[in-house]
mmCIF file with all atom_site columns, C-alpha atoms in Angstrom:
data_model
loop_
_atom_site.group_PDB
_atom_site.id
_atom_site.type_symbol
_atom_site.label_atom_id
_atom_site.label_alt_id
_atom_site.label_comp_id
_atom_site.label_asym_id
_atom_site.label_entity_id
_atom_site.label_seq_id
_atom_site.pdbx_PDB_ins_code
_atom_site.Cartn_x
_atom_site.Cartn_y
_atom_site.Cartn_z
_atom_site.occupancy
_atom_site.B_iso_or_equiv
_atom_site.pdbx_formal_charge
_atom_site.auth_seq_id
_atom_site.auth_comp_id
_atom_site.auth_asym_id
_atom_site.auth_atom_id
_atom_site.pdbx_PDB_model_num
ATOM 1   C CA . MET A 1 1   ? -15.947 -12.075 -53.311 1.00 0.00 ? 1   MET A CA 1
ATOM 2   C CA . LYS A 1 2   ? -15.116 -14.918 -50.970 1.00 0.00 ? 2   LYS A CA 1
ATOM 3   C CA . LYS A 1 3   ? -11.873 -15.530 -52.764 1.00 0.00 ? 3   LYS A CA 1
ATOM 4   C CA . ILE A 1 4   ? -10.917 -11.926 -52.338 1.00 0.00 ? 4   ILE A CA 1
ATOM 5   C CA . THR A 1 5   ? -11.652 -11.946 -48.682 1.00 0.00 ? 5   THR A CA 1
ATOM 6   C CA . VAL A 1 6   ? -9.550  -15.115 -48.050 1.00 0.00 ? 6   VAL A CA 1
ATOM 7   C CA . THR A 1 7   ? -6.674  -13.751 -50.059 1.00 0.00 ? 7   THR A CA 1
ATOM 8   C CA . LEU A 1 8   ? -6.706  -10.525 -48.211 1.00 0.00 ? 8   LEU A CA 1
ATOM 9   C CA . ALA A 1 9   ? -6.790  -12.256 -44.860 1.00 0.00 ? 9   ALA A CA 1
ATOM 10  C CA . LEU A 1 10  ? -3.916  -14.523 -45.853 1.00 0.00 ? 10  LEU A CA 1
ATOM 11  C CA . ILE A 1 11  ? -1.865  -11.577 -47.129 1.00 0.00 ? 11  ILE A CA 1
ATOM 12  C CA . PHE A 1 12  ? -2.506  -9.708  -43.899 1.00 0.00 ? 12  PHE A CA 1
ATOM 13  C CA . SER A 1 13  ? -1.576  -12.715 -41.699 1.00 0.00 ? 13  SER A CA 1
ATOM 14  C CA . CYS A 1 14  ? 1.653   -13.359 -43.669 1.00 0.00 ? 14  CYS A CA 1
ATOM 15  C CA . ILE A 1 15  ? 2.578   -9.596  -43.103 1.00 0.00 ? 15  ILE A CA 1
ATOM 16  C CA . SER A 1 16  ? 1.874   -9.801  -39.413 1.00 0.00 ? 16  SER A CA 1
ATOM 17  C CA . VAL A 1 17  ? 3.959   -12.977 -39.044 1.00 0.00 ? 17  VAL A CA 1
ATOM 18  C CA . ALA A 1 18  ? 6.793   -11.413 -41.037 1.00 0.00 ? 18  ALA A CA 1
ATOM 19  C CA . GLN A 1 19  ? 7.075   -8.363  -38.633 1.00 0.00 ? 19  GLN A CA 1
ATOM 20  C CA . LYS A 1 20  ? 9.841   -8.542  -36.006 1.00 0.00 ? 20  LYS A CA 1
ATOM 21  C CA . PRO A 1 21  ? 8.379   -10.063 -32.839 1.00 0.00 ? 21  PRO A CA 1
ATOM 22  C CA . ASN A 1 22  ? 8.866   -8.328  -29.469 1.00 0.00 ? 22  ASN A CA 1
ATOM 23  C CA . ILE A 1 23  ? 12.054  -9.910  -27.867 1.00 0.00 ? 23  ILE A CA 1
ATOM 24  C CA . ILE A 1 24  ? 12.325  -10.139 -24.211 1.00 0.00 ? 24  ILE A CA 1
ATOM 25  C CA . ASP A 1 25  ? 15.534  -8.378  -22.812 1.00 0.00 ? 25  ASP A CA 1
ATOM 26  C CA . VAL A 1 26  ? 17.628  -10.512 -20.785 1.00 0.00 ? 26  VAL A CA 1
ATOM 27  C CA . TYR A 1 27  ? 20.631  -9.137  -18.778 1.00 0.00 ? 27  TYR A CA 1
ATOM 28  C CA . HIS A 1 28  ? 23.512  -11.445 -18.193 1.00 0.00 ? 28  HIS A CA 1
ATOM 29  C CA . SER A 1 29  ? 26.402  -10.090 -15.982 1.00 0.00 ? 29  SER A CA 1
ATOM 30  C CA . LYS A 1 30  ? 29.664  -11.098 -17.279 1.00 0.00 ? 30  LYS A CA 1
ATOM 31  C CA . SER A 1 31  ? 31.342  -10.345 -13.949 1.00 0.00 ? 31  SER A CA 1
ATOM 32  C CA . GLU A 1 32  ? 31.355  -12.844 -10.976 1.00 0.00 ? 32  GLU A CA 1
ATOM 33  C CA . GLN A 1 33  ? 32.615  -9.987  -8.846  1.00 0.00 ? 33  GLN A CA 1
ATOM 34  C CA . PRO A 1 34  ? 30.371  -8.343  -6.138  1.00 0.00 ? 34  PRO A CA 1
ATOM 35  C CA . LEU A 1 35  ? 29.622  -4.715  -6.042  1.00 0.00 ? 35  LEU A CA 1
ATOM 36  C CA . VAL A 1 36  ? 31.247  -2.520  -3.456  1.00 0.00 ? 36  VAL A CA 1
ATOM 37  C CA . VAL A 1 37  ? 29.388  -0.062  -1.252  1.00 0.00 ? 37  VAL A CA 1
ATOM 38  C CA . ILE A 1 38  ? 31.975  2.396   0.036   1.00 0.00 ? 38  ILE A CA 1
ATOM 39  C CA . ASN A 1 39  ? 31.173  4.421   3.188   1.00 0.00 ? 39  ASN A CA 1
ATOM 40  C CA . GLY A 1 40  ? 27.490  3.736   2.515   1.00 0.00 ? 40  GLY A CA 1
ATOM 41  C CA . ASP A 1 41  ? 27.179  6.058   -0.482  1.00 0.00 ? 41  ASP A CA 1
ATOM 42  C CA . ILE A 1 42  ? 29.426  5.175   -3.303  1.00 0.00 ? 42  ILE A CA 1
ATOM 43  C CA . ILE A 1 43  ? 28.877  2.199   -5.462  1.00 0.00 ? 43  ILE A CA 1
ATOM 44  C CA . ALA A 1 44  ? 31.828  0.765   -7.089  1.00 0.00 ? 44  ALA A CA 1
ATOM 45  C CA . GLY A 1 45  ? 33.325  -2.297  -8.439  1.00 0.00 ? 45  GLY A CA 1
ATOM 46  C CA . VAL A 1 46  ? 35.897  -4.630  -7.000  1.00 0.00 ? 46  VAL A CA 1
ATOM 47  C CA . GLU A 1 47  ? 38.790  -3.096  -8.741  1.00 0.00 ? 47  GLU A CA 1
ATOM 48  C CA . VAL A 1 48  ? 38.565  0.133   -6.524  1.00 0.00 ? 48  VAL A CA 1
ATOM 49  C CA . LEU A 1 49  ? 39.704  -2.021  -3.493  1.00 0.00 ? 49  LEU A CA 1
ATOM 50  C CA . LYS A 1 50  ? 42.884  -2.859  -5.407  1.00 0.00 ? 50  LYS A CA 1
ATOM 51  C CA . GLN A 1 51  ? 43.973  0.785   -5.403  1.00 0.00 ? 51  GLN A CA 1
ATOM 52  C CA . VAL A 1 52  ? 43.468  1.202   -1.656  1.00 0.00 ? 52  VAL A CA 1
ATOM 53  C CA . GLN A 1 53  ? 46.599  1.233   0.750   1.00 0.00 ? 53  GLN A CA 1
ATOM 54  C CA . ALA A 1 54  ? 46.429  -1.325  3.510   1.00 0.00 ? 54  ALA A CA 1
ATOM 55  C CA . ASP A 1 55  ? 46.414  1.415   6.174   1.00 0.00 ? 55  ASP A CA 1
ATOM 56  C CA . ASP A 1 56  ? 43.645  3.209   4.466   1.00 0.00 ? 56  ASP A CA 1
ATOM 57  C CA . GLN A 1 57  ? 41.135  0.179   4.957   1.00 0.00 ? 57  GLN A CA 1
ATOM 58  C CA . ILE A 1 58  ? 39.070  0.600   8.125   1.00 0.00 ? 58  ILE A CA 1
ATOM 59  C CA . GLN A 1 59  ? 36.507  -2.131  7.602   1.00 0.00 ? 59  GLN A CA 1
ATOM 60  C CA . LEU A 1 60  ? 35.162  -4.723  5.128   1.00 0.00 ? 60  LEU A CA 1
ATOM 61  C CA . VAL A 1 61  ? 32.023  -6.569  5.529   1.00 0.00 ? 61  VAL A CA 1
ATOM 62  C CA . ILE A 1 62  ? 31.331  -9.276  2.809   1.00 0.00 ? 62  ILE A CA 1
ATOM 63  C CA . SER A 1 63  ? 27.825  -10.396 2.322   1.00 0.00 ? 63  SER A CA 1
ATOM 64  C CA . LYS A 1 64  ? 27.458  -12.967 -0.578  1.00 0.00 ? 64  LYS A CA 1
ATOM 65  C CA . ASP A 1 65  ? 23.732  -13.088 -0.553  1.00 0.00 ? 65  ASP A CA 1
ATOM 66  C CA . ASP A 1 66  ? 22.968  -9.314  -0.461  1.00 0.00 ? 66  ASP A CA 1
ATOM 67  C CA . GLU A 1 67  ? 21.333  -7.478  -3.324  1.00 0.00 ? 67  GLU A CA 1
ATOM 68  C CA . LEU A 1 68  ? 21.179  -3.691  -3.920  1.00 0.00 ? 68  LEU A CA 1
ATOM 69  C CA . SER A 1 69  ? 17.417  -3.963  -4.258  1.00 0.00 ? 69  SER A CA 1
ATOM 70  C CA . PRO A 1 70  ? 14.595  -6.520  -4.473  1.00 0.00 ? 70  PRO A CA 1
ATOM 71  C CA . LYS A 1 71  ? 13.431  -4.884  -7.585  1.00 0.00 ? 71  LYS A CA 1
ATOM 72  C CA . ASN A 1 72  ? 15.342  -6.051  -10.860 1.00 0.00 ? 72  ASN A CA 1
ATOM 73  C CA . LEU A 1 73  ? 14.877  -5.060  -14.396 1.00 0.00 ? 73  LEU A CA 1
ATOM 74  C CA . PHE A 1 74  ? 15.748  -8.539  -15.597 1.00 0.00 ? 74  PHE A CA 1
ATOM 75  C CA . PRO A 1 75  ? 13.815  -11.027 -13.359 1.00 0.00 ? 75  PRO A CA 1
ATOM 76  C CA . LEU A 1 76  ? 15.229  -14.028 -15.449 1.00 0.00 ? 76  LEU A CA 1
ATOM 77  C CA . ASP A 1 77  ? 18.611  -13.094 -14.439 1.00 0.00 ? 77  ASP A CA 1
ATOM 78  C CA . LYS A 1 78  ? 18.002  -12.441 -10.652 1.00 0.00 ? 78  LYS A CA 1
ATOM 79  C CA . LYS A 1 79  ? 21.389  -13.515 -9.532  1.00 0.00 ? 79  LYS A CA 1
ATOM 80  C CA . SER A 1 80  ? 23.448  -11.349 -7.187  1.00 0.00 ? 80  SER A CA 1
ATOM 81  C CA . ASN A 1 81  ? 27.191  -11.893 -6.658  1.00 0.00 ? 81  ASN A CA 1
ATOM 82  C CA . GLY A 1 82  ? 26.985  -10.297 -3.319  1.00 0.00 ? 82  GLY A CA 1
ATOM 83  C CA . ILE A 1 83  ? 28.041  -6.883  -1.805  1.00 0.00 ? 83  ILE A CA 1
ATOM 84  C CA . ILE A 1 84  ? 31.241  -5.830  -0.094  1.00 0.00 ? 84  ILE A CA 1
ATOM 85  C CA . TYR A 1 85  ? 30.439  -3.119  2.375   1.00 0.00 ? 85  TYR A CA 1
ATOM 86  C CA . ALA A 1 86  ? 33.660  -1.016  2.876   1.00 0.00 ? 86  ALA A CA 1
ATOM 87  C CA . ASP A 1 87  ? 34.576  1.790   5.067   1.00 0.00 ? 87  ASP A CA 1
ATOM 88  C CA . LEU A 1 88  ? 37.631  3.289   3.434   1.00 0.00 ? 88  LEU A CA 1
ATOM 89  C CA . LYS A 1 89  ? 39.701  6.428   3.290   1.00 0.00 ? 89  LYS A CA 1
ATOM 90  C CA . VAL A 1 90  ? 39.762  6.781   -0.550  1.00 0.00 ? 90  VAL A CA 1
ATOM 91  C CA . ASP A 1 91  ? 39.255  9.654   -2.965  1.00 0.00 ? 91  ASP A CA 1
ATOM 92  C CA . LEU A 1 92  ? 37.203  8.510   -6.021  1.00 0.00 ? 92  LEU A CA 1
ATOM 93  C CA . GLU A 1 93  ? 35.817  10.409  -8.996  1.00 0.00 ? 93  GLU A CA 1
ATOM 94  C CA . VAL A 1 94  ? 32.100  9.887   -8.689  1.00 0.00 ? 94  VAL A CA 1
ATOM 95  C CA . LYS A 1 95  ? 28.874  10.876  -10.457 1.00 0.00 ? 95  LYS A CA 1
ATOM 96  C CA . THR A 1 96  ? 25.633  11.552  -8.739  1.00 0.00 ? 96  THR A CA 1
ATOM 97  C CA . GLN A 1 97  ? 22.491  10.121  -10.020 1.00 0.00 ? 97  GLN A CA 1
ATOM 98  C CA . VAL A 1 98  ? 21.197  13.728  -10.705 1.00 0.00 ? 98  VAL A CA 1
ATOM 99  C CA . GLU A 1 99  ? 24.225  14.307  -12.857 1.00 0.00 ? 99  GLU A CA 1
ATOM 100 C CA . LEU A 1 100 ? 23.812  11.162  -14.897 1.00 0.00 ? 100 LEU A CA 1
ATOM 101 C CA . ASN A 1 101 ? 20.210  11.535  -15.407 1.00 0.00 ? 101 ASN A CA 1
ATOM 102 C CA . SER A 1 102 ? 20.717  15.159  -16.469 1.00 0.00 ? 102 SER A CA 1
ATOM 103 C CA . PHE A 1 103 ? 23.581  14.126  -18.914 1.00 0.00 ? 103 PHE A CA 1
ATOM 104 C CA . PHE A 1 104 ? 21.173  11.739  -20.564 1.00 0.00 ? 104 PHE A CA 1
ATOM 105 C CA . GLY A 1 105 ? 18.290  14.136  -20.690 1.00 0.00 ? 105 GLY A CA 1
ATOM 106 C CA . LEU A 1 106 ? 16.229  12.397  -18.188 1.00 0.00 ? 106 LEU A CA 1
ATOM 107 C CA . ASP A 1 107 ? 14.411  13.822  -15.345 1.00 0.00 ? 107 ASP A CA 1
ATOM 108 C CA . PRO A 1 108 ? 16.831  14.389  -12.308 1.00 0.00 ? 108 PRO A CA 1
ATOM 109 C CA . ASP A 1 109 ? 14.648  11.934  -10.309 1.00 0.00 ? 109 ASP A CA 1
ATOM 110 C CA . SER A 1 110 ? 14.498  9.197   -12.765 1.00 0.00 ? 110 SER A CA 1
ATOM 111 C CA . ASP A 1 111 ? 15.403  5.723   -11.534 1.00 0.00 ? 111 ASP A CA 1
ATOM 112 C CA . ILE A 1 112 ? 18.934  4.332   -12.011 1.00 0.00 ? 112 ILE A CA 1
ATOM 113 C CA . TYR A 1 113 ? 19.636  0.628   -11.982 1.00 0.00 ? 113 TYR A CA 1
ATOM 114 C CA . ILE A 1 114 ? 23.105  -1.029  -11.227 1.00 0.00 ? 114 ILE A CA 1
ATOM 115 C CA . ASN A 1 115 ? 23.519  -4.350  -12.997 1.00 0.00 ? 115 ASN A CA 1
ATOM 116 C CA . GLY A 1 116 ? 19.613  -4.448  -13.344 1.00 0.00 ? 116 GLY A CA 1
ATOM 117 C CA . TYR A 1 117 ? 19.057  -3.789  -9.693  1.00 0.00 ? 117 TYR A CA 1
ATOM 118 C CA . LEU A 1 118 ? 17.174  -0.652  -8.679  1.00 0.00 ? 118 LEU A CA 1
ATOM 119 C CA . LEU A 1 119 ? 19.339  1.888   -6.689  1.00 0.00 ? 119 LEU A CA 1
ATOM 120 C CA . GLU A 1 120 ? 16.788  2.995   -4.017  1.00 0.00 ? 120 GLU A CA 1
ATOM 121 C CA . ASP A 1 121 ? 18.811  5.509   -2.237  1.00 0.00 ? 121 ASP A CA 1
ATOM 122 C CA . LYS A 1 122 ? 18.866  8.545   -4.469  1.00 0.00 ? 122 LYS A CA 1
ATOM 123 C CA . GLU A 1 123 ? 21.817  10.065  -2.590  1.00 0.00 ? 123 GLU A CA 1
ATOM 124 C CA . GLN A 1 124 ? 24.242  7.210   -3.473  1.00 0.00 ? 124 GLN A CA 1
ATOM 125 C CA . LYS A 1 125 ? 26.922  8.030   -6.016  1.00 0.00 ? 125 LYS A CA 1
ATOM 126 C CA . ILE A 1 126 ? 28.686  5.872   -8.481  1.00 0.00 ? 126 ILE A CA 1
ATOM 127 C CA . SER A 1 127 ? 32.343  5.698   -8.971  1.00 0.00 ? 127 SER A CA 1
ATOM 128 C CA . THR A 1 128 ? 33.138  6.707   -12.681 1.00 0.00 ? 128 THR A CA 1
ATOM 129 C CA . ARG A 1 129 ? 36.032  4.294   -12.780 1.00 0.00 ? 129 ARG A CA 1
ATOM 130 C CA . SER A 1 130 ? 33.728  1.315   -12.182 1.00 0.00 ? 130 SER A CA 1
ATOM 131 C CA . ILE A 1 131 ? 31.271  2.190   -14.893 1.00 0.00 ? 131 ILE A CA 1
ATOM 132 C CA . LYS A 1 132 ? 31.627  -0.310  -17.849 1.00 0.00 ? 132 LYS A CA 1
ATOM 133 C CA . LYS A 1 133 ? 28.413  0.505   -19.716 1.00 0.00 ? 133 LYS A CA 1
ATOM 134 C CA . ILE A 1 134 ? 25.392  2.777   -19.396 1.00 0.00 ? 134 ILE A CA 1
ATOM 135 C CA . GLU A 1 135 ? 22.065  1.986   -21.114 1.00 0.00 ? 135 GLU A CA 1
ATOM 136 C CA . LEU A 1 136 ? 19.091  4.192   -21.672 1.00 0.00 ? 136 LEU A CA 1
ATOM 137 C CA . ARG A 1 137 ? 16.010  2.064   -20.956 1.00 0.00 ? 137 ARG A CA 1
ATOM 138 C CA . VAL A 1 138 ? 13.006  3.464   -22.486 1.00 0.00 ? 138 VAL A CA 1
ATOM 139 C CA . ALA A 1 139 ? 9.723   3.292   -20.480 1.00 0.00 ? 139 ALA A CA 1
ATOM 140 C CA . ASP A 1 140 ? 7.666   0.129   -21.787 1.00 0.00 ? 140 ASP A CA 1
ATOM 141 C CA . GLY A 1 141 ? 4.667   0.456   -19.421 1.00 0.00 ? 141 GLY A CA 1
ATOM 142 C CA . LEU A 1 142 ? 5.340   -3.052  -17.913 1.00 0.00 ? 142 LEU A CA 1
ATOM 143 C CA . LEU A 1 143 ? 8.714   -2.961  -16.088 1.00 0.00 ? 143 LEU A CA 1
ATOM 144 C CA . LEU A 1 144 ? 9.508   0.753   -16.516 1.00 0.00 ? 144 LEU A CA 1
ATOM 145 C CA . LYS A 1 145 ? 6.806   3.409   -15.894 1.00 0.00 ? 145 LYS A CA 1
ATOM 146 C CA . SER A 1 146 ? 9.443   6.190   -17.067 1.00 0.00 ? 146 SER A CA 1
ATOM 147 C CA . SER A 1 147 ? 12.717  5.938   -18.867 1.00 0.00 ? 147 SER A CA 1
ATOM 148 C CA . SER A 1 148 ? 15.775  5.080   -16.697 1.00 0.00 ? 148 SER A CA 1
ATOM 149 C CA . LEU A 1 149 ? 19.445  4.246   -16.883 1.00 0.00 ? 149 LEU A CA 1
ATOM 150 C CA . ASN A 1 150 ? 20.983  0.634   -16.182 1.00 0.00 ? 150 ASN A CA 1
ATOM 151 C CA . ILE A 1 151 ? 24.596  1.161   -15.395 1.00 0.00 ? 151 ILE A CA 1
ATOM 152 C CA . THR A 1 152 ? 26.771  -1.971  -15.636 1.00 0.00 ? 152 THR A CA 1
ATOM 153 C CA . ILE A 1 153 ? 29.496  -2.246  -13.140 1.00 0.00 ? 153 ILE A CA 1
ATOM 154 C CA . GLU A 1 154 ? 32.019  -5.212  -13.332 1.00 0.00 ? 154 GLU A CA 1
#
């Protein structure tokens, strides 16, 4: 009986070791470019500035240490490339946070993260030209209490 118990314990321990371990998700931005906040309500990438005519630029303020939010989905990669605040006369195709959440079947008030940083202002829009990737992040009970989107802008 003792041999059977030891054998079963050995089999179950081997099975539990063979299961796939939980992997910590790490986000690494491939871009060295800062984010651009246009007119205080549109989040975009730097490439948007390249399409703006010189006479349409009203003001640019560059802050290399600013972050969108102190809350980051990926605390191991808490690196910010800064933010450019731009007041521009520019017509961009944008999506609201409600539109993006609805498209992905989430609650309209679900959180959206940009490059891992929480977008705290629910009224801010995102330039569709700047979106490189959208990930649906499932609630894990640790970092995320509810499912959300992480949008990569480069």
